[in-house]
Coordinates of C-alpha atoms and ligand atoms in Angstrom, one line a residue:
Chain A
M1 CA 5.1 35.0 20.8
S2 CA 7.3 35.2 23.7
G3 CA 9.9 32.4 24.5
F4 CA 8.3 30.8 27.2
E5 CA 5.3 29.9 25.1
T6 CA 7.5 28.8 22.3
N7 CA 9.3 26.7 24.5
A8 CA 6.2 25.1 26.4
R9 CA 4.8 24.3 22.7
L10 CA 7.8 22.3 22.1
A11 CA 7.8 20.8 25.5
E12 CA 3.4 19.9 25.0
V13 CA 4.9 18.2 21.7
L14 CA 7.3 16.1 22.8
A15 CA 5.3 15.4 26.2
D16 CA 2.6 14.0 24.0
V17 CA 4.5 12.2 21.2
F18 CA 6.1 10.3 24.0
S19 CA 3.5 10.1 26.3
L20 CA 5.6 12.0 29.5
P21 CA 4.7 14.5 31.5
V22 CA 5.8 18.0 30.6
D23 CA 8.3 18.3 33.4
Q24 CA 10.2 15.7 32.4
I25 CA 11.1 17.3 29.4
V26 CA 14.4 19.2 30.0
P27 CA 16.9 19.5 27.0
G28 CA 19.4 17.2 28.4
L29 CA 16.7 14.5 27.8
T30 CA 17.9 11.9 25.2
K31 CA 16.7 9.1 22.9
A32 CA 18.2 6.6 25.2
D33 CA 16.4 7.7 28.5
V34 CA 13.4 7.7 26.9
G35 CA 12.1 3.9 26.7
N36 CA 9.4 4.1 23.5
W37 CA 11.7 6.3 21.6
D38 CA 12.3 3.9 18.3
S39 CA 11.7 4.7 14.6
L40 CA 8.1 5.1 14.7
K41 CA 8.1 7.5 17.6
Q42 CA 10.6 9.3 15.7
M43 CA 8.3 10.1 12.7
D44 CA 5.6 10.6 15.6
L45 CA 7.7 13.2 16.3
V46 CA 8.6 14.8 12.8
M47 CA 5.2 14.9 11.9
S48 CA 3.8 16.5 15.1
L49 CA 6.7 19.5 15.2
E50 CA 6.2 19.7 11.3
K51 CA 2.3 20.6 12.1
E52 CA 3.3 22.6 15.2
F53 CA 6.0 24.9 13.8
G54 CA 4.6 25.1 10.2
I55 CA 8.0 23.5 8.6
A56 CA 9.5 20.7 6.6
L57 CA 12.1 18.6 8.0
E58 CA 14.8 16.8 5.4
I59 CA 16.0 13.4 6.4
E60 CA 19.6 14.6 7.8
D61 CA 17.3 16.4 10.2
I62 CA 15.0 13.7 11.5
V63 CA 18.3 11.7 11.9
R64 CA 20.1 14.1 14.0
M65 CA 17.5 14.4 16.4
D66 CA 18.0 12.6 19.0
S67 CA 18.0 14.4 21.8
V68 CA 15.7 17.7 23.0
D69 CA 18.5 19.8 23.0
N70 CA 19.1 18.4 19.1
V71 CA 15.3 18.9 18.8
I72 CA 16.1 22.4 19.5
R73 CA 19.1 22.7 17.5
V74 CA 17.2 21.5 14.4
L75 CA 14.1 23.7 15.2
E76 CA 16.5 26.4 15.4
S77 CA 18.4 25.8 11.9
K78 CA 14.8 26.0 10.4
G79 CA 14.1 29.4 12.0
V80 CA 12.1 28.2 14.8
D81 CA 12.4 30.8 17.3
L82 CA 12.4 29.0 20.8
G83 CA 13.2 32.1 22.5
A84 CA 16.5 30.6 24.2
Chain B
M1 CA -8.8 11.9 -1.3
E2 CA -10.1 13.9 -4.7
L3 CA -9.4 11.8 -8.0
E4 CA -9.8 14.6 -10.3
G5 CA -6.0 15.4 -10.9
A6 CA -4.8 12.6 -8.9
V7 CA -1.8 10.6 -10.3
V8 CA -2.1 7.1 -9.7
L9 CA 0.0 4.4 -10.5
V10 CA -1.8 0.7 -11.0
T11 CA 0.3 -2.3 -11.5
G12 CA -0.5 -4.9 -13.7
G13 CA -2.8 -2.7 -15.4
A14 CA -2.6 -3.5 -19.2
K15 CA -5.2 -5.9 -18.6
G16 CA -8.2 -7.9 -16.4
L17 CA -9.2 -6.3 -13.4
G18 CA -6.0 -3.6 -13.9
L19 CA -7.5 -2.4 -16.7
A20 CA -10.8 -1.5 -15.8
I21 CA -9.8 0.1 -12.6
A22 CA -7.4 2.3 -14.5
T23 CA -10.0 3.1 -16.9
H24 CA -12.5 3.6 -14.5
L25 CA -10.2 5.9 -12.0
Q26 CA -9.3 8.2 -15.6
G27 CA -13.1 8.3 -16.0
Q28 CA -13.0 10.3 -12.7
G29 CA -10.3 12.2 -13.4
A30 CA -6.7 11.0 -12.1
Q31 CA -3.9 10.6 -14.6
L32 CA -3.1 7.2 -14.9
I33 CA 0.4 5.3 -15.1
V34 CA 0.0 1.3 -15.4
A35 CA 3.1 -1.1 -14.6
D36 CA 2.9 -4.0 -15.9
L37 CA 4.4 -7.1 -17.7
D38 CA 3.0 -7.5 -20.6
A39 CA 4.5 -5.1 -23.1
E40 CA 2.2 -6.3 -26.0
S41 CA -1.0 -5.3 -23.8
L42 CA 0.4 -2.3 -22.8
G43 CA 1.1 -1.0 -25.9
A44 CA -2.4 -1.6 -26.7
L45 CA -3.1 0.9 -24.2
P46 CA -4.9 4.6 -24.7
E47 CA -2.2 7.1 -25.3
S48 CA -3.7 9.1 -22.4
I49 CA -2.5 6.2 -19.8
E50 CA 1.5 6.1 -19.4
G51 CA 3.0 2.4 -19.7
H52 CA 5.8 1.0 -18.0
V53 CA 7.3 -2.2 -18.7
L54 CA 8.0 -3.5 -15.0
D55 CA 8.7 -6.8 -13.1
V56 CA 6.8 -5.5 -9.9
T57 CA 9.0 -8.2 -8.2
C58 CA 12.1 -7.0 -8.5
P59 CA 12.5 -4.3 -6.3
D60 CA 15.8 -2.3 -7.7
D61 CA 13.7 -1.8 -11.1
A62 CA 10.1 -1.2 -9.0
R63 CA 12.0 1.4 -6.8
A64 CA 14.1 2.9 -10.0
M65 CA 10.6 3.3 -11.8
V66 CA 8.4 4.5 -9.2
K67 CA 11.2 7.4 -8.3
E68 CA 11.6 8.6 -11.8
V69 CA 7.6 8.4 -11.9
A70 CA 7.3 10.5 -8.9
E71 CA 9.9 12.9 -9.6
R72 CA 8.1 13.7 -13.7
H73 CA 5.0 13.8 -11.7
G74 CA 5.6 15.8 -8.4
R75 CA 3.8 13.3 -6.6
I76 CA 2.5 9.6 -6.7
D77 CA -0.9 10.2 -4.6
I78 CA -2.2 6.6 -5.2
L79 CA -0.9 3.1 -5.7
V80 CA -3.4 0.1 -7.0
N81 CA -1.2 -3.4 -6.2
N82 CA -3.2 -5.1 -8.6
A83 CA -0.5 -7.3 -10.4
G84 CA -1.2 -10.6 -9.3
V85 CA -1.2 -14.2 -10.8
I86 CA -4.0 -16.8 -9.9
H87 CA -2.4 -20.4 -9.4
S88 CA -4.0 -23.1 -8.2
E89 CA -2.7 -26.7 -7.3
P90 CA -3.7 -29.2 -4.6
M91 CA -1.9 -29.9 -1.6
V92 CA -1.8 -33.9 -2.6
N93 CA -2.6 -34.8 -5.8
I94 CA -3.2 -38.4 -5.6
L95 CA -3.5 -39.0 -9.0
N96 CA 0.1 -38.3 -9.5
P97 CA 1.8 -40.6 -6.9
A98 CA 6.0 -39.6 -8.5
E99 CA 5.0 -36.0 -7.7
M100 CA 2.4 -36.2 -5.5
M101 CA 2.8 -33.0 -3.0
H102 CA 2.3 -29.5 -4.0
D103 CA 5.7 -28.2 -5.9
Y104 CA 7.7 -26.0 -3.5
D105 CA 9.5 -23.9 -6.6
R106 CA 5.6 -23.1 -7.4
F107 CA 4.6 -22.3 -4.1
R108 CA 7.2 -20.3 -3.5
N109 CA 6.6 -18.2 -7.0
S110 CA 2.9 -17.9 -6.1
I111 CA 4.2 -16.1 -2.8
T112 CA 6.7 -13.8 -4.7
A113 CA 4.1 -12.9 -7.6
N114 CA 1.1 -12.0 -5.2
L115 CA 3.1 -11.0 -1.8
D116 CA 6.2 -10.2 -2.2
S117 CA 5.1 -7.7 -5.1
V118 CA 2.7 -5.7 -3.2
F119 CA 5.6 -5.6 -0.8
I120 CA 7.8 -4.3 -2.9
M121 CA 5.8 -1.7 -4.9
T122 CA 4.3 -0.5 -1.3
A123 CA 7.6 0.4 -0.3
A124 CA 8.8 1.8 -3.2
T125 CA 5.9 4.3 -3.4
V126 CA 5.5 5.4 0.0
E127 CA 9.3 5.8 0.3
Q128 CA 8.5 8.7 -2.1
M129 CA 4.6 9.7 -0.2
V130 CA 6.8 10.0 2.6
L131 CA 10.1 11.9 1.5
R132 CA 7.4 14.2 -0.8
R133 CA 4.8 14.7 2.2
T134 CA 2.1 12.9 0.2
K135 CA -0.9 12.2 2.0
G136 CA -1.4 9.0 -0.2
V137 CA -3.6 5.6 -0.7
I138 CA -2.4 2.6 -1.0
V139 CA -5.6 0.4 -2.5
N140 CA -4.3 -3.3 -2.6
I141 CA -5.8 -6.2 -4.4
S142 CA -6.6 -9.1 -2.5
S143 CA -9.2 -12.3 -2.8
I144 CA -12.0 -14.2 -1.2
S145 CA -9.5 -16.9 -1.4
A146 CA -7.5 -15.0 1.2
S147 CA -9.9 -17.1 3.8
G148 CA -8.6 -20.3 2.3
N149 CA -9.5 -21.7 -0.9
E150 CA -9.4 -25.3 -1.3
G151 CA -7.1 -25.8 -4.0
Q152 CA -5.1 -22.5 -3.9
T153 CA -3.0 -23.2 -0.8
A154 CA 0.1 -20.5 -2.2
Y155 CA -2.7 -17.9 -3.9
S156 CA -4.8 -17.9 -1.0
A157 CA -1.8 -17.5 1.7
A158 CA -0.4 -14.9 0.1
K159 CA -3.7 -13.5 -0.6
A160 CA -3.8 -13.6 3.5
G161 CA -0.7 -12.0 4.2
V162 CA -1.6 -9.1 1.8
N163 CA -4.5 -8.4 4.0
A164 CA -2.2 -8.6 7.0
M165 CA 0.2 -6.2 5.4
T166 CA -3.0 -3.7 4.2
V167 CA -3.9 -3.8 8.3
T168 CA -0.3 -3.4 9.7
W169 CA 0.3 -0.7 7.0
S170 CA -2.9 1.4 7.7
K171 CA -1.6 1.3 11.4
E172 CA 1.7 2.2 10.5
L173 CA 1.5 4.9 7.6
G174 CA -1.0 6.6 9.4
R175 CA 1.1 9.1 11.0
F176 CA 2.6 10.1 7.7
G177 CA -1.3 10.5 6.8
I178 CA -0.8 7.9 4.0
R179 CA -4.5 5.4 4.1
C180 CA -4.2 1.6 3.1
N181 CA -7.2 -0.1 2.0
A182 CA -8.1 -3.8 0.2
V183 CA -10.6 -4.9 -2.1
A184 CA -11.2 -8.8 -1.9
P185 CA -13.0 -9.8 -5.0
G186 CA -14.9 -12.9 -5.0
F187 CA -15.5 -14.4 -8.6
I188 CA -15.4 -11.8 -11.2
G189 CA -16.0 -12.5 -14.8
T190 CA -12.6 -11.9 -15.9
G191 CA -10.2 -13.9 -19.1
S192 CA -8.1 -15.0 -16.0
T193 CA -11.1 -16.4 -14.1
H194 CA -12.7 -18.6 -17.4
K195 CA -9.1 -19.4 -18.3
A196 CA -8.4 -20.5 -14.5
L197 CA -11.5 -22.4 -13.9
S198 CA -13.4 -25.2 -16.1
D199 CA -17.3 -23.6 -17.2
T200 CA -18.8 -26.6 -14.8
I201 CA -16.7 -24.6 -11.7
I202 CA -17.8 -21.7 -12.6
E203 CA -21.6 -22.8 -13.0
H204 CA -20.7 -24.1 -9.7
I205 CA -19.6 -21.0 -8.2
Q206 CA -22.8 -19.0 -9.4
S207 CA -25.0 -21.4 -8.1
K208 CA -23.3 -21.2 -4.5
T209 CA -23.0 -17.1 -5.2
P210 CA -26.3 -15.3 -3.3
L211 CA -26.6 -13.0 -6.3
R212 CA -26.3 -16.1 -8.7
R213 CA -23.8 -14.4 -11.3
L214 CA -19.3 -13.6 -11.4
G215 CA -18.8 -9.9 -10.8
H216 CA -18.3 -7.7 -13.4
A217 CA -14.9 -6.1 -13.7
V218 CA -16.0 -2.1 -13.1
E219 CA -17.8 -3.3 -9.9
V220 CA -14.0 -4.1 -8.3
A221 CA -12.9 -0.5 -9.7
K222 CA -15.8 0.6 -7.9
A223 CA -15.1 -0.4 -5.0
V224 CA -11.3 1.1 -5.2
T225 CA -12.9 4.3 -6.0
A226 CA -14.9 4.3 -2.8
L227 CA -11.7 3.4 -0.6
I228 CA -9.9 6.4 -2.6
D229 CA -12.6 8.7 -2.2
N230 CA -13.5 8.0 1.5
D231 CA -10.7 9.7 3.6
F232 CA -11.1 8.1 6.8
M233 CA -11.6 4.5 5.9
N234 CA -8.0 3.0 7.1
G235 CA -7.2 -0.7 7.3
A236 CA -10.8 -2.3 5.5
V237 CA -10.7 -4.9 3.7
L238 CA -13.6 -4.6 1.4
N239 CA -15.5 -7.9 0.0
V240 CA -16.7 -7.9 -3.7
N241 CA -18.2 -10.9 -3.9
G242 CA -21.6 -11.0 -4.1
G243 CA -22.1 -12.9 -1.0
L244 CA -20.7 -15.8 -1.7
T245 CA -18.3 -17.4 1.5
I246 CA -16.3 -19.8 1.2
Ligands
NAD301 N1 -9.9 -12.1 -11.8 C1 -11.1 -12.3 -10.8 O1 -11.8 -13.3 -10.3 C2 -9.7 -12.0 -9.4 C3 -10.5 -12.4 -8.1 C4 -10.3 -11.9 -6.8 C5 -8.6 -11.2 -7.2 N2 -8.3 -11.4 -8.1 C6 -7.1 -10.5 -8.5 O2 -7.0 -9.5 -9.1 C7 -5.7 -9.1 -9.6 C8 -5.8 -8.6 -11.0 O3 -6.0 -9.9 -11.8 P1 -7.4 -10.5 -13.2 O4 -7.6 -11.4 -12.7 O5 -7.2 -9.0 -13.9 O6 -5.7 -11.1 -13.7 P2 -5.0 -11.1 -15.6 O7 -4.0 -12.2 -15.7 O8 -5.5 -10.6 -16.4 O9 -4.3 -9.6 -15.2 C9 -3.1 -9.4 -14.3 C10 -2.1 -8.5 -14.8 O10 -1.1 -8.3 -14.1 C11 0.1 -8.7 -15.0 N3 1.2 -9.1 -14.0 C12 1.1 -10.2 -13.5 N4 2.8 -10.5 -12.7 C13 3.1 -9.2 -12.8 C14 4.5 -8.5 -12.2 N5 5.5 -9.6 -11.8 N6 4.9 -7.5 -13.2 C15 3.7 -6.8 -13.7 N7 2.8 -7.3 -13.9 C16 2.5 -8.0 -13.0 C17 0.1 -9.5 -16.3 O11 0.4 -8.9 -17.1 C18 -1.3 -8.7 -16.1 O12 -1.8 -7.6 -16.8 C19 -4.7 -10.1 -9.5 O13 -4.0 -9.9 -7.8 C20 -5.9 -11.4 -8.8 O14 -5.0 -12.5 -7.7 C21 -9.0 -11.5 -9.5

């Protein structure tokens, strides 16, 4: 699978969870930029990422994911190839 | 959810409705764990049911027990919040002018026993379900009194609170694949009903019930099974009351 597709998959997940247009999902986007990124949305994000990428996230990973950048880092640490 | 092999924790399962629920679920192939205050009744349980002495109003003890059970069995699939204490007391007792009003301490105790207990056990169990990614089921035992039963201010308020938590959790925990439902029994012919109500009142209740009888404990147990079995039921409060409204 190409990197482009993997990134597109991640952008789709994030856009879907936070109800944002896909083109607003950029690496620099942080929790503070997204109005509805609260603890419930965080769990929606976790469940969606686990399902989409077939991974299991630990509590430390969940806490670290406070920006798109950090979501990417966590996914890469789980062996997800985002083609960066 | 399939009951065969499911790990089920029933609170207040040493006697009464809880025991009927535990026995019924075990009959469907589930592994039963019962947590109850009453050590003597726990001692009388069949060996195939794992008994734990626990006060479900004590958060630290509940959390420790639930964690230990989840570690040993690998998970908890189902929690039935059945432990509760029926409490009847009028808001105004004109026959006792010196202490005419409903006692506040007894109000609080009833809320703790019937509402806080459900919160405490659910928090402890859902923690384990979320950490272990168990797509579990919570079933709360509410009551017909949740719609406001004369002479039961605290108990009615607690059970109405249980219904509200049931719906809230169905929304909040659905994202984890955890479902939450409640069963609201009417008047069931258990020891506690006969202890709490006089024969005259029981006769009156029966005459007001469209089916003209009290319910059987197993009928409540069957409703619990239905809520566990049906994977699209979430946030439901299932009445098992013979058609009685109060
Ligand atoms: N019996 C009925 O007609 C009826 C009707 C509607 C709702 N309910 C509800 O069904 C549930 C069971 O009622 P029951 O009639 O079987 O009562 P019961 O008194 O026969 O049994 C309740 C069990 O819960 C245990 N328990 C109570 N407080 C506890 C605590 N703090 N920690 C651990 N265990 C505790 C008791 O030791 C007992 O074994 C209750 O929630 C009650 O409100 C019963």
